[in-house]
CSV table of C-alpha atoms in Angstrom, one decimal:
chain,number,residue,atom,x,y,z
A,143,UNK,CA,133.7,89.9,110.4
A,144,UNK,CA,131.4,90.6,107.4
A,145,UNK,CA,128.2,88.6,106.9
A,146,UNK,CA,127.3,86.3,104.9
A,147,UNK,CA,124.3,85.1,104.0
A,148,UNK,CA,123.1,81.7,103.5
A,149,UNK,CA,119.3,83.5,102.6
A,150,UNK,CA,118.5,86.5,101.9
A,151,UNK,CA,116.9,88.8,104.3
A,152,UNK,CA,113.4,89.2,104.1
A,153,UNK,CA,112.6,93.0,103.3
A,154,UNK,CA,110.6,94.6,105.9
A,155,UNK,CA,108.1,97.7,104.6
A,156,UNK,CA,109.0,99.7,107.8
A,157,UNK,CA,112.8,99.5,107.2
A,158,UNK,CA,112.1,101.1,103.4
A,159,UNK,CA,113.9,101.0,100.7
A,160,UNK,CA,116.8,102.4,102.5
A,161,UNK,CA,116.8,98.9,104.3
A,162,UNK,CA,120.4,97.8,103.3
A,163,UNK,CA,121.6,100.6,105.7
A,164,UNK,CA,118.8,100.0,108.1
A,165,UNK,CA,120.3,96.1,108.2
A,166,UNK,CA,124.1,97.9,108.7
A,167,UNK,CA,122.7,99.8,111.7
A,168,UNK,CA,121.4,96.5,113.5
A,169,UNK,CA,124.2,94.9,112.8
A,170,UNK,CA,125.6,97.5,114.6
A,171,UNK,CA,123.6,97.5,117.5
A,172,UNK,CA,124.3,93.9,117.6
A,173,UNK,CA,128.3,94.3,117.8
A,174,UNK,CA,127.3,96.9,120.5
A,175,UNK,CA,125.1,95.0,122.7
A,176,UNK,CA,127.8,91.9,122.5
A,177,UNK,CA,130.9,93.8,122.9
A,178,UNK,CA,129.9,96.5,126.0
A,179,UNK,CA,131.6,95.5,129.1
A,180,UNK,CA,129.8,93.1,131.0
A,181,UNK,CA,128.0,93.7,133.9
A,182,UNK,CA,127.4,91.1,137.1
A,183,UNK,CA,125.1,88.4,135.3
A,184,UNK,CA,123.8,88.7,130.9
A,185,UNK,CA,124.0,92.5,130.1
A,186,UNK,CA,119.9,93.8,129.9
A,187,UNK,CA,119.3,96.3,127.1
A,188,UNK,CA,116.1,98.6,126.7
A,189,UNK,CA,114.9,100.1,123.6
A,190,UNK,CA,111.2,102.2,123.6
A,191,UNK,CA,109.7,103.8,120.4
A,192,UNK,CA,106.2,105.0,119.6
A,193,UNK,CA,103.7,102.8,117.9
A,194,UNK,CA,103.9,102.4,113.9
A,195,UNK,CA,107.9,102.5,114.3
A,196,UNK,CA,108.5,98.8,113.6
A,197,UNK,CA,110.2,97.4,116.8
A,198,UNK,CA,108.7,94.0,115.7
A,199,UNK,CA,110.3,93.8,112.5
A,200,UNK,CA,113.5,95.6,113.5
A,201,UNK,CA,114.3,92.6,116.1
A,202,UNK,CA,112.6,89.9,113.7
A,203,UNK,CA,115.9,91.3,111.2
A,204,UNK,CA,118.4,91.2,114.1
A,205,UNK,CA,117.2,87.8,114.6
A,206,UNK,CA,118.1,87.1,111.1
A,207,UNK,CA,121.4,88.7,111.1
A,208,UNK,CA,122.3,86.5,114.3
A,209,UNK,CA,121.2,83.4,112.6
A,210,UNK,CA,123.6,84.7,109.4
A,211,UNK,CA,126.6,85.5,111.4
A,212,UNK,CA,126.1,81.9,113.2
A,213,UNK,CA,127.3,79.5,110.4
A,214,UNK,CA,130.1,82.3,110.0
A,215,UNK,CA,131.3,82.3,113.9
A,216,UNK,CA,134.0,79.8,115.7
A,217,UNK,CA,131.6,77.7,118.1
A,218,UNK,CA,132.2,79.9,121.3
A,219,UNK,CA,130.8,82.8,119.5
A,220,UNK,CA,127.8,81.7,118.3
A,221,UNK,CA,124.5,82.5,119.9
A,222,UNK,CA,121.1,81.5,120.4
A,223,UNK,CA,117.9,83.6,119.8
A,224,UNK,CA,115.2,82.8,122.2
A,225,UNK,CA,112.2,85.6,120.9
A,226,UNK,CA,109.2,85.6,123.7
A,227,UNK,CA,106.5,88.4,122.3
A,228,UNK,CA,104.2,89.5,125.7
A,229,UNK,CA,100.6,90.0,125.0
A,230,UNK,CA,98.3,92.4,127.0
A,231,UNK,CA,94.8,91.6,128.2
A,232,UNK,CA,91.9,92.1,130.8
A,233,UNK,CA,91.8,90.1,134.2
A,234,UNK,CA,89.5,90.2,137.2
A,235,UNK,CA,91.9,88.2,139.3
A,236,UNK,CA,95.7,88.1,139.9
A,237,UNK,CA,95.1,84.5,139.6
A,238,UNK,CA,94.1,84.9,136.1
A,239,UNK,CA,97.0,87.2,135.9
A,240,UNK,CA,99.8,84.7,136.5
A,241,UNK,CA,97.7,82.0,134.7
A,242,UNK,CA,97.6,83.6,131.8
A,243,UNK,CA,101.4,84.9,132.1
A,244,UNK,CA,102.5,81.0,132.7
A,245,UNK,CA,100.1,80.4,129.7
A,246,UNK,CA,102.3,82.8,127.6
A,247,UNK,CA,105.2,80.8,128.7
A,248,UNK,CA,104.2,77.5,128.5
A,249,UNK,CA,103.6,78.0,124.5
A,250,UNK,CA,107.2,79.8,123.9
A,251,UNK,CA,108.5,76.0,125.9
A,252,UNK,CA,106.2,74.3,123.3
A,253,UNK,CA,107.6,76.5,120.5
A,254,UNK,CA,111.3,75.5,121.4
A,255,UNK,CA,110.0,71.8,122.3
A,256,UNK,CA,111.0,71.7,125.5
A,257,UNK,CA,108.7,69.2,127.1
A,258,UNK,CA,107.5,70.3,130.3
A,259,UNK,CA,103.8,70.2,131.5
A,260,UNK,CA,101.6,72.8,132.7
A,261,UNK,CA,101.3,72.8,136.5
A,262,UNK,CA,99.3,74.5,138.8
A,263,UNK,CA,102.4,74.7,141.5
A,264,UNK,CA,104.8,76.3,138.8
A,265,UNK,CA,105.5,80.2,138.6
A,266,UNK,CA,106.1,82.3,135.6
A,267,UNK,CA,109.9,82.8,137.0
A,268,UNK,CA,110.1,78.9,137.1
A,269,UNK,CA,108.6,78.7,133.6
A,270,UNK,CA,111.2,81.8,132.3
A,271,UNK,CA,114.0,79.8,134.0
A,272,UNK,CA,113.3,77.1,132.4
A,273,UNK,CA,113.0,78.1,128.9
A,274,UNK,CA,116.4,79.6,129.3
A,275,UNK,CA,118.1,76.2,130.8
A,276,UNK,CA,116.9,74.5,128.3
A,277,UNK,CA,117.2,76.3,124.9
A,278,UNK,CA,120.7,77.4,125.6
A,279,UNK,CA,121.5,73.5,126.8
A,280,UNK,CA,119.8,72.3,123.5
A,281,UNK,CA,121.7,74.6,121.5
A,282,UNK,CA,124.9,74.5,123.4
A,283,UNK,CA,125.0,78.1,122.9
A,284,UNK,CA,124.4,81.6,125.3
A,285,UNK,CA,121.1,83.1,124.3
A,286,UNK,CA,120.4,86.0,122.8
A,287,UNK,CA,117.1,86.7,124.7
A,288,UNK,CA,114.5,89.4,122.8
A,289,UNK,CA,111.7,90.3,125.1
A,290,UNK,CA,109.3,92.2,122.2
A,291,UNK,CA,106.4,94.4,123.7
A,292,UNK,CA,107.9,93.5,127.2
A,293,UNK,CA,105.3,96.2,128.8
A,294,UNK,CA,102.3,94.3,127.8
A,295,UNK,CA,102.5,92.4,131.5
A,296,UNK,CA,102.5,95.9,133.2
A,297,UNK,CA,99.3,96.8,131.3
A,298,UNK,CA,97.6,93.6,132.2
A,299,UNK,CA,98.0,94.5,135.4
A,300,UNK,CA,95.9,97.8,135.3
A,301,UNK,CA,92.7,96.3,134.6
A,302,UNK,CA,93.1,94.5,137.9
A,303,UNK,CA,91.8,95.8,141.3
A,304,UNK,CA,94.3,98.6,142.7
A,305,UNK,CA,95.3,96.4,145.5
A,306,UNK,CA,96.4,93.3,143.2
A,307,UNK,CA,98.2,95.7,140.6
A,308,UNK,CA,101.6,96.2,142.7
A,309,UNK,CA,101.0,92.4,143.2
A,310,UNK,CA,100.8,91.6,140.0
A,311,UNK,CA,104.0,93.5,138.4
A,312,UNK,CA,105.9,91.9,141.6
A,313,UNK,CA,105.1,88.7,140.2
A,314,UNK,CA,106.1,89.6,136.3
A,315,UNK,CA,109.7,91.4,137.7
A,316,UNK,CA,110.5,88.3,139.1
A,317,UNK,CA,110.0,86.2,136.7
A,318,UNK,CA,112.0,88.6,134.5
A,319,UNK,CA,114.9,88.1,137.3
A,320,UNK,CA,115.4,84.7,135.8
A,321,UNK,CA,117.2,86.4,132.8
A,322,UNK,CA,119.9,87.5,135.5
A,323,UNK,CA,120.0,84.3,137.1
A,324,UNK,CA,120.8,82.3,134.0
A,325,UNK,CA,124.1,83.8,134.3
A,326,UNK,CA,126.7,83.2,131.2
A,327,UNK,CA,123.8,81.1,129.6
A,328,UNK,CA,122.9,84.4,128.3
A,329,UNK,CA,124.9,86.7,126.6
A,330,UNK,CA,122.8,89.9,126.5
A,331,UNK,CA,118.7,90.6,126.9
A,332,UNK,CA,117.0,92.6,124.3
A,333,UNK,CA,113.4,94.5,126.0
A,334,UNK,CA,111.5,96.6,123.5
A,335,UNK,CA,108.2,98.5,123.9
A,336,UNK,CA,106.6,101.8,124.0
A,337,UNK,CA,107.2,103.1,127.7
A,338,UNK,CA,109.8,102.9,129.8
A,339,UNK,CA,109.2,101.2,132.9
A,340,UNK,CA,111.5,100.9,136.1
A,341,UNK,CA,112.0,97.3,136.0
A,342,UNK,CA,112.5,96.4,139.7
A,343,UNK,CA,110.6,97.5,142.8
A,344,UNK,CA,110.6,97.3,146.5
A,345,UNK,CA,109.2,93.9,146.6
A,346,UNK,CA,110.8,92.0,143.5
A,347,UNK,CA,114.7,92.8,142.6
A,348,UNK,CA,113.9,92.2,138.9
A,349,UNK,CA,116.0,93.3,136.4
A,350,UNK,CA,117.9,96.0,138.6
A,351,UNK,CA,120.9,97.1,136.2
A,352,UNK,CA,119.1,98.0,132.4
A,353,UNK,CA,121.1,99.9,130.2
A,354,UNK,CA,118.4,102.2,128.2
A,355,UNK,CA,119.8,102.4,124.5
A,356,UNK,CA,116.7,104.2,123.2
A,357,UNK,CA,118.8,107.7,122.6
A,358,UNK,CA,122.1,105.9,121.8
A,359,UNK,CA,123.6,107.0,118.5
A,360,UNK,CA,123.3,103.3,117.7
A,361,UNK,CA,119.7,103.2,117.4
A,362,UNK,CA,118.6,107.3,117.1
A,363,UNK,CA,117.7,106.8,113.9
A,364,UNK,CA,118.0,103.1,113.5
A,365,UNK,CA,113.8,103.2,113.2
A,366,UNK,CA,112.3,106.2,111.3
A,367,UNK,CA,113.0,107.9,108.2
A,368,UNK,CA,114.6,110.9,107.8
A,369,UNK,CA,113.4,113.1,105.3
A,370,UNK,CA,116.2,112.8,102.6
A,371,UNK,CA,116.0,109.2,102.9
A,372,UNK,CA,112.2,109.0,102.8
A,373,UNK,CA,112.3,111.7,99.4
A,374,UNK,CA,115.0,109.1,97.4
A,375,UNK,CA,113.3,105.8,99.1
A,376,UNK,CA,109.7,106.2,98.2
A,377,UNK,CA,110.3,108.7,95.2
A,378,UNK,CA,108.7,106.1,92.8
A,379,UNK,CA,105.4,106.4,94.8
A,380,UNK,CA,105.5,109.8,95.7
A,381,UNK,CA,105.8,110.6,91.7
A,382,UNK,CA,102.5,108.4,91.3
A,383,UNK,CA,100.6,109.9,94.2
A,384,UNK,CA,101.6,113.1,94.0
A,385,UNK,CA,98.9,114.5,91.2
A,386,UNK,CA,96.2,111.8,92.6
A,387,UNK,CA,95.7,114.5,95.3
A,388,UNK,CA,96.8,117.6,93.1
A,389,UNK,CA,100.2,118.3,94.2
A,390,UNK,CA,103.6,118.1,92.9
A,391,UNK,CA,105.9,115.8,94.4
A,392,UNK,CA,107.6,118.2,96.5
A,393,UNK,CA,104.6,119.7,98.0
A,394,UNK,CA,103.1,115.5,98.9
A,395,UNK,CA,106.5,115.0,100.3
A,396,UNK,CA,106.5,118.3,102.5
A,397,UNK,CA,102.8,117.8,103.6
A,398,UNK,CA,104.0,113.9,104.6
A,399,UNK,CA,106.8,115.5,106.4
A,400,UNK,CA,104.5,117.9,108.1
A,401,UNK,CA,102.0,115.4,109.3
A,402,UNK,CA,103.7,112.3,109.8
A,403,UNK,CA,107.5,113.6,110.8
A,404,UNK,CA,109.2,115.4,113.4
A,405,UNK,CA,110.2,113.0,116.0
A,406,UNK,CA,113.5,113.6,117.5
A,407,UNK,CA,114.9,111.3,119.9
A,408,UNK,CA,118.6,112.5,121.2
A,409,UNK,CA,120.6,114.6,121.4
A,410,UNK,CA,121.7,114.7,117.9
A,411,UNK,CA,118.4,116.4,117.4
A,412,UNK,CA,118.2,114.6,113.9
A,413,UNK,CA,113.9,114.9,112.8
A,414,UNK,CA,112.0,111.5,111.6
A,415,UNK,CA,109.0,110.1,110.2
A,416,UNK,CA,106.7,107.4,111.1
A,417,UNK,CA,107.0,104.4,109.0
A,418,UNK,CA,103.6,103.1,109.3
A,419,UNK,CA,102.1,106.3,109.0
A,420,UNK,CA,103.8,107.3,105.4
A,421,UNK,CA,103.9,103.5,104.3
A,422,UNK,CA,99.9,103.8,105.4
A,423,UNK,CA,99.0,107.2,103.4
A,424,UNK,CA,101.2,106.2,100.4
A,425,UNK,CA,99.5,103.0,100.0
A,426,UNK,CA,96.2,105.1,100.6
A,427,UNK,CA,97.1,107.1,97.0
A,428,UNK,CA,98.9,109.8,99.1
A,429,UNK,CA,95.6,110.5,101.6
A,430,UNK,CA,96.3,112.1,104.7
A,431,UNK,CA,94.7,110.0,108.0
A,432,UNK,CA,95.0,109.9,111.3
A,433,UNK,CA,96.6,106.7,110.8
A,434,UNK,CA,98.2,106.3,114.3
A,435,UNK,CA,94.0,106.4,115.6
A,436,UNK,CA,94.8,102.1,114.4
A,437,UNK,CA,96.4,101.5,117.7
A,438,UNK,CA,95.2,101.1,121.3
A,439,UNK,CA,95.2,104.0,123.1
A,440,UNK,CA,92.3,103.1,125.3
A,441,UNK,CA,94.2,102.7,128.8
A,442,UNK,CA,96.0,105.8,127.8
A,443,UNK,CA,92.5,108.1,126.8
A,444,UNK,CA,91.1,106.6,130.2
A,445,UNK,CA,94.3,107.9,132.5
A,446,UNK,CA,94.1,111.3,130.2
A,447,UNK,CA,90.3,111.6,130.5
A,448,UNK,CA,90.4,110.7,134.2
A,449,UNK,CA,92.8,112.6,135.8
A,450,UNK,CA,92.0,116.2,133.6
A,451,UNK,CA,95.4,116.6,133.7
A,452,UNK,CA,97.1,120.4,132.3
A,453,UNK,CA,99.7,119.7,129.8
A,454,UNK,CA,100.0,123.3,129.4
A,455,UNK,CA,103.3,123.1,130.9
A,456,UNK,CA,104.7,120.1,128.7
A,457,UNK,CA,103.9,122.1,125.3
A,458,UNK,CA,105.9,125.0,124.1
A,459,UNK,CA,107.6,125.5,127.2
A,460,UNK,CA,111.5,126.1,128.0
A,461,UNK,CA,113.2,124.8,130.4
A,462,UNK,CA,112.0,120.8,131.2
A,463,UNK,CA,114.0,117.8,132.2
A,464,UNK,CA,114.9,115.2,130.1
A,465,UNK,CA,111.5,113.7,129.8
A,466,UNK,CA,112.2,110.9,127.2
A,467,UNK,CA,114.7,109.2,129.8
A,468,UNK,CA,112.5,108.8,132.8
A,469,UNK,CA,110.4,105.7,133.7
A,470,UNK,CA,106.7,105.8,134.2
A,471,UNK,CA,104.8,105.1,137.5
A,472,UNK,CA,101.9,102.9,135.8
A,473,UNK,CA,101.0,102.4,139.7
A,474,UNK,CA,100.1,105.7,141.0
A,475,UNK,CA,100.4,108.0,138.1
A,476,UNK,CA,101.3,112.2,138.6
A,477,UNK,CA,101.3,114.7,136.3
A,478,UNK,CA,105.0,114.2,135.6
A,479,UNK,CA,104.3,110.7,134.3
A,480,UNK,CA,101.7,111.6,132.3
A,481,UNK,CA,103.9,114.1,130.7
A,482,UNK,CA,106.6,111.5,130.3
A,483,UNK,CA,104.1,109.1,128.6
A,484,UNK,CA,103.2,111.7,126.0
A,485,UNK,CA,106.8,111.8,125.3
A,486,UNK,CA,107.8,108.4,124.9
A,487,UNK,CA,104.5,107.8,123.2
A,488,UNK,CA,105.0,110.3,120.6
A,489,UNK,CA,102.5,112.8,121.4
A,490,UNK,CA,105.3,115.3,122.4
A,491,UNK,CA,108.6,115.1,121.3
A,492,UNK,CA,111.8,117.1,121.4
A,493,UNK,CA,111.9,120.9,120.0
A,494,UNK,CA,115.1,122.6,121.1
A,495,UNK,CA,117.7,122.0,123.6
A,496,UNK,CA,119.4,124.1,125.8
A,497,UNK,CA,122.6,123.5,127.4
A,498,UNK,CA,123.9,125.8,129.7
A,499,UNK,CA,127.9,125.3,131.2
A,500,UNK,CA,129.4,126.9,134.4
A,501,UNK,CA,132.5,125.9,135.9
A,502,UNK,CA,131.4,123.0,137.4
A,503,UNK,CA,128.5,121.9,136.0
A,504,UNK,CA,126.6,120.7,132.6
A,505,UNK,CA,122.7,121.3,132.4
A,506,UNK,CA,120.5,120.1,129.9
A,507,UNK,CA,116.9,122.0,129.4
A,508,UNK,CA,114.3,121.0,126.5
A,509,UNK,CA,111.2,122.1,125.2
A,510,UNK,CA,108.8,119.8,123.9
A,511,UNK,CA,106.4,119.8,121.4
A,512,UNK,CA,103.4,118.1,119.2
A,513,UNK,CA,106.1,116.2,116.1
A,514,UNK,CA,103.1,116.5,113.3
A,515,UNK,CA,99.5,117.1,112.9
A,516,UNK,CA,98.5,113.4,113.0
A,517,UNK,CA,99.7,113.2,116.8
A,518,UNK,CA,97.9,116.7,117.8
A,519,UNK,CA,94.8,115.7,116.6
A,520,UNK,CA,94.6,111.8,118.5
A,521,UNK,CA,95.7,113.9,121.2
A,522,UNK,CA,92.9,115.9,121.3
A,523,UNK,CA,90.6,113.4,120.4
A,524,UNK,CA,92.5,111.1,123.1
A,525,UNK,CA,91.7,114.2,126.2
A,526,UNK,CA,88.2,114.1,125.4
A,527,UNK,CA,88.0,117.1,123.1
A,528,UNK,CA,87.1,116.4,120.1
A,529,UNK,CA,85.0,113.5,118.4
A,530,UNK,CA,86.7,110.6,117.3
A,531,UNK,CA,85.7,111.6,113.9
A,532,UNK,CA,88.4,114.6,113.7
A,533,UNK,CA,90.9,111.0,113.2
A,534,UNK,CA,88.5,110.5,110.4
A,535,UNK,CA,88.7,113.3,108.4
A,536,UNK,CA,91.1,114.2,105.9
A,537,UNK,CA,94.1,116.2,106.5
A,538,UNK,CA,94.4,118.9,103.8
A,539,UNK,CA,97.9,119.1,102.7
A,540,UNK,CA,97.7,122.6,102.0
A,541,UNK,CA,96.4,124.4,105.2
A,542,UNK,CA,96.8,121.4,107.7
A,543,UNK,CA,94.9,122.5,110.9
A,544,UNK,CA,91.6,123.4,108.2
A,545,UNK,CA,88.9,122.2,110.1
A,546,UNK,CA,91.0,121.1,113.3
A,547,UNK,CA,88.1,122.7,115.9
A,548,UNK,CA,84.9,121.6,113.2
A,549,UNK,CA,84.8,118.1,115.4
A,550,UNK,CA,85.2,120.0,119.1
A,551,UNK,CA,82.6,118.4,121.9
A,552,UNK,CA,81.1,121.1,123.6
A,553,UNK,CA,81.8,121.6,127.1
């Protein structure tokens, strides 16, 4: 059924000007995520991208397009949208842990004015379930639950003492099994962050069945620009930026390509660029930054710094597994992880794949590399290599890696 609108959508800078198709593509994903077979209990979905890739204002638009298609549905097809956004911070107890996550709570149940008291005998799970009895009772409608930055309670969790940290998780993975205990109250669960986490363990079920979409063909290039689109999106400001920093249009377009693009993530092996990072240096006149240095990377620099690990065989090398669809072991991190991090993170990101066919078998090799010059120089600055002030300088657009090594810290 097409939408209609009652309001129009509020335009998001990190869905472009290409945003009418971007707004297609979630609709998309929504028939997708409402329409797959369902499994025992609400059908879990899990999307990750990389910082700067808008996964806040893609679900704040598929919020909007539910609330459009609701006045346009028969009753029994309408759906709720209960939006809870996790916020990471710094804990010396796991009492202050699961304070603060029943904190978090508490506000979404003022937010949706359901009237229930703090306690000091509740849980986070009894605070999750019920938020999710009661919206969907209110509304008289299944939820469609978005968990945004649903790994910031993971992270939480590493500033604790080592023996609280398993603990700790075991205490957010069960209140995250309320989602499946709701039942039919909801109709799908939405979780999207930058890492992929295993969302169960061996002492709290959790969320047991999650269907990863991140490399679907519904949502490859659902966040990102390809280059075509960026070149007819943005041409206006490329033409006014462009001879600000002495190049033609085509040459600030290539040297945005070359520092803020290259991220592939399927199959389809289809190259994008980093919306906040072109959005950032085309609202900067067309100055190339380290513009992804803005986010926190601390817990990641620390892990990086700590362990000394040799990502030798990550970069440039034939033959890995499929990095980008393996969970990370935030517990007890190995090299593999930390490889796997990089990836999903965007430090490293798909460079060829290999598929090699006998008669009984299909095997799938890849070979990973940096995407752009912005992520290889964080990532140097991130192992300890290099000052922060290589994020600092300028990128030239002519001869990108000028002055790379001018910021090394010597050994």
């Amino acid at each position: 059924m097409p939408i209609q609108l009652s309001a129009p959508l509020q335009p998001s800078p990190l869905l472009g000007g290409a945003q009418l198709n971007k707004f297609a593509m979630l609709s998309a994903l929504l028939d997708y995520m409402q329409t797959s077979s369902r499994l025992q209990g609400a059908n879990i979905y899990q999307l990750i991208r990389p910082h700067g890739f808008g996964l806040t204002a893609a679900t704040r638009a598929l919020e909007q397009i539910i609330e459009a298609k609701h006045a346009t549905l028969d009753k029994a097809e309408q759906l709720e949208v209960l939006r809870i956004s996790f916020n990471a911070g710094t804990f010396n107890s796991i009492h202050d842990f699961r304070d603060d996550l029943c904190a978090q709570l508490q506000r979404k149940l003022w937010d949706y004015h359901v009237n229930k008291e703090p306690s000091s005998y509740q849980s986070p799970h009894s605070y999750l379930s019920c938020l999710l009895n009661d919206v969907s009772h209110a509304g008289a409608h299944p939820l469609a639950v978005i968990i945004d930055n649903y790994e910031a309670p993971f992270l939480s969790a590493l500033s604790l003492k080592f023996s609280e940290r398993a603990e700790a998780i075991s205490l957010y993975l069960t209140a995250l099994n309320a989602i499946k205990q709701a039942g039919h109250s909801v109709a799908f669960c939405l979780l999207t962050g930058h890492i992929k986490l295993a969302l169960s363990s061996l002492y709290a079920e959790g969320l047991p069945v999650v269907r990863d979409i991140s490399v679907h063909p519904t949502c490859d290039t659902l966040l990102g620009f390809t280059p075509a689109d960026f070149n007819r999106a943005f041409a206006t400001q490329l033409k006014r930026c462009a001879p600000r920093q002495g190049l033609t249009r085509a040459e600030l377009c290539e040297a945005l390509v070359n520092c803020y693009g290259g991220y592939v993530f399927s199959d389809r092996n289809i190259p994008l660029l980093c919306p906040s990072s072109v959005i950032a240096a085309l609202n900067n006149e067309g100055r190339l930054l380290t513009y992804q240095e803005q986010f926190d990377y601390a817990w990641l620099m620390r892990l990086l710094q700590d362990e000394e690990p040799d990502l030798a065989w990550l970069f440039d090398k034939g033959g890995q597994d499929p990095l980008h669809l393996e969970s990370v072991n935030l517990l007890n991190p190995g090299r593999r992880d930390i490889g796997v991090l990089l990836v999903q993170l965007g430090f490293a990101t798909i460079n060829r794949i290999t598929v090699n066919e006998g008669d009984d078998y299909i095997n799938w090799r890849y070979r990973f590399s940096a995407p752009n010059e912005e992520m290889r120089r964080l990532l140097y600055v991130l192992e300890g290599k290099a000052s922060v002030q290589l994020c600092l300088a300028p990128i030239n657009p002519r001869v990108l890696d000028a002055g790379f090594h001018d910021f090394d810290v010597q050994a």
